[in-house]
C-alpha cells in the first residue's frame, strides 16, 4: 500500500505545476498535497488492477479523484460552512490563502480534476472518457457529495426540530451515502470502467463502496467522540458540542461500534461472493475496523 | 434574437428540475434563471447555425454555458469576493439562500453544467463530447475565468502598489481576457465544434470572442462609471470608490470609448474576412457599441 501512496503523491506533484497566477495554483496544490491516506486514488488503482486493467491507465483518474476530495475539504472548512482552522494537522486553505482564494481554489479544482483525466488518458478512447466524465459529474455535484454536504449542514437543525423521529435514520444515511460513499463509488467504478469490468462487477464495487463509505463515516463519528486533537490533526468534539446529527449521537457508542463491524463484514462478503481478491481492499477493511480501538 | 432568448429560457427551466435536497436545486436555479440577455448561449447557438449545424444540437451546451456563467456570478458576489447584495435588480444568491448554500450552489453548477451536456448531447458522439468537455474545463478553471477573477481581486492592490506602470495594461488585459473573453470563446468554439467547423473557422471565432470580450469589459467599466443603479440593477461606482484597476481608471473615459469602437470594428472585420454572415452577431456588436451612449 505504501508503494501506491508514494506513486500517487509523486503523480499529484507532477500533475500540478505552479502556473500564473501562482496564488491560485499554490492554493490548489496546498490542500491536494497535504499528507493523507490517499484512500480514494488507491481504491481506484486497485479496482482497475483487480479487474485486469493496467494501473498506469487509471493514474490520472485516481489523482483527479484525490483533487476532487481536496476540493470538498477546502469548501467544507470555510468559515461559512464548518469553520475549521486545522485539517490533517495543518492550517486549512482559507487560513493560509484567505477566504476568496480558498473559494476560487476549490472552484478551480472542480474543473482541473477532469481536465487532468482528459489530458492524460487519451489512450482510453473517447467512449470511456465520456463514461468517466459522467461518473465524475454525478459524484461531484448536487446529486453527489454536495447533496450530502447540504443536508449535513442542516442536520443540526433537522435533528433538533424533527417531529418524526423515524425519518432521522434515513437522513443520517443520506448524508453518509452522499458525503462519503459517493466518492468511494466514483473511485471504484471508474477503476472498474477503465479495466473493462462488466455490469455485474460494476454493481459489486458499487455495493462495496456504499458499505465501505458508511463504515468510514461511522468510524469518523466514533473518532470525533473519543480521540484527541493530536491523534486526528483537526478540532474534535465539534459534532457533540453543536448537537449535530451523527451516528454516535443517534445510536450511542456501543451500537455504533457494532454496526461498524457489520458494515465491514458486508464489504468482506461482497468481495468473497464476487470472487474479488485484493490484499489492499482487505487491508483497508482491517484498518477501518481497528481504527476506533486506538 | 428574442426568439432565441425565449428558447434558452424555456430550456434552462426544463433542464433544471427541483430535486432533493430542494434548497440546493432552488439556489442553483435562482441565479441561472434571473432575467438576462443570454448572450453566451446565443453566441453558441448562432455560431453553430452560421457554420451549418443544427441549433437543436447546440442547446444543451448553450444552456450549460449560461449555468457556468451563473456560477461565476454567484461566487463573485460572495461577501469574501465583491460582496454584492444585488444582481440584475434582484438579491444575490447568498442574500436569499445564505452563504454556505451559495458556495455549494456554485460548486454544484460546475458539475451540473457539463452533466447537462453529457446527458442531452449523446447524438454528437463521444469524440465531440470529449472536445466540448476539454473546452469547458479550460474555460471554467484556473486557466480560464478563475485566473481572471484571482487577478481582478488583487488588482486594487496591484494597481496602487505597482512600481512598473508599463505592466499595468498587461494585467488589465489579462483580467478582461480571462474574466470575460474566455466564456465567449467557450460559447463560440463549442458552437463551431458542434457544427464541424474547420481549424481556420475555429481560429476566426476565437479571435472574434477575444475582441468582443474586451469590448464588453470596456463597456462594462464605462457603464460602472456613468450609469445609475436603476439602469443597471446592481450597485455601481464600486470600482471607482475602491480605486480598482479598470479600463476607465487606466485610460480615462474618452480613450475608453474610442477603444471600445476599435475593438467592435475589429470584430466586424473578422466577420467580413472570414465570410461569416450573421444578423445576430451584427446586432450584438451594435448593441455593445451603443450601450455606453444611453
Short mmCIF file of C-alpha atoms in Angstrom, two decimals, chain A residues 203 238 281:
data_model
loop_
_atom_site.label_atom_id
_atom_site.label_comp_id
_atom_site.label_asym_id
_atom_site.label_seq_id
_atom_site.Cartn_x
_atom_site.Cartn_y
_atom_site.Cartn_z
CA UNK A 203 -22.64 -3.43 -9.33
CA UNK A 238 -17.37 19.79 17.48
CA UNK A 281 -9.03 -3.99 -0.04
#
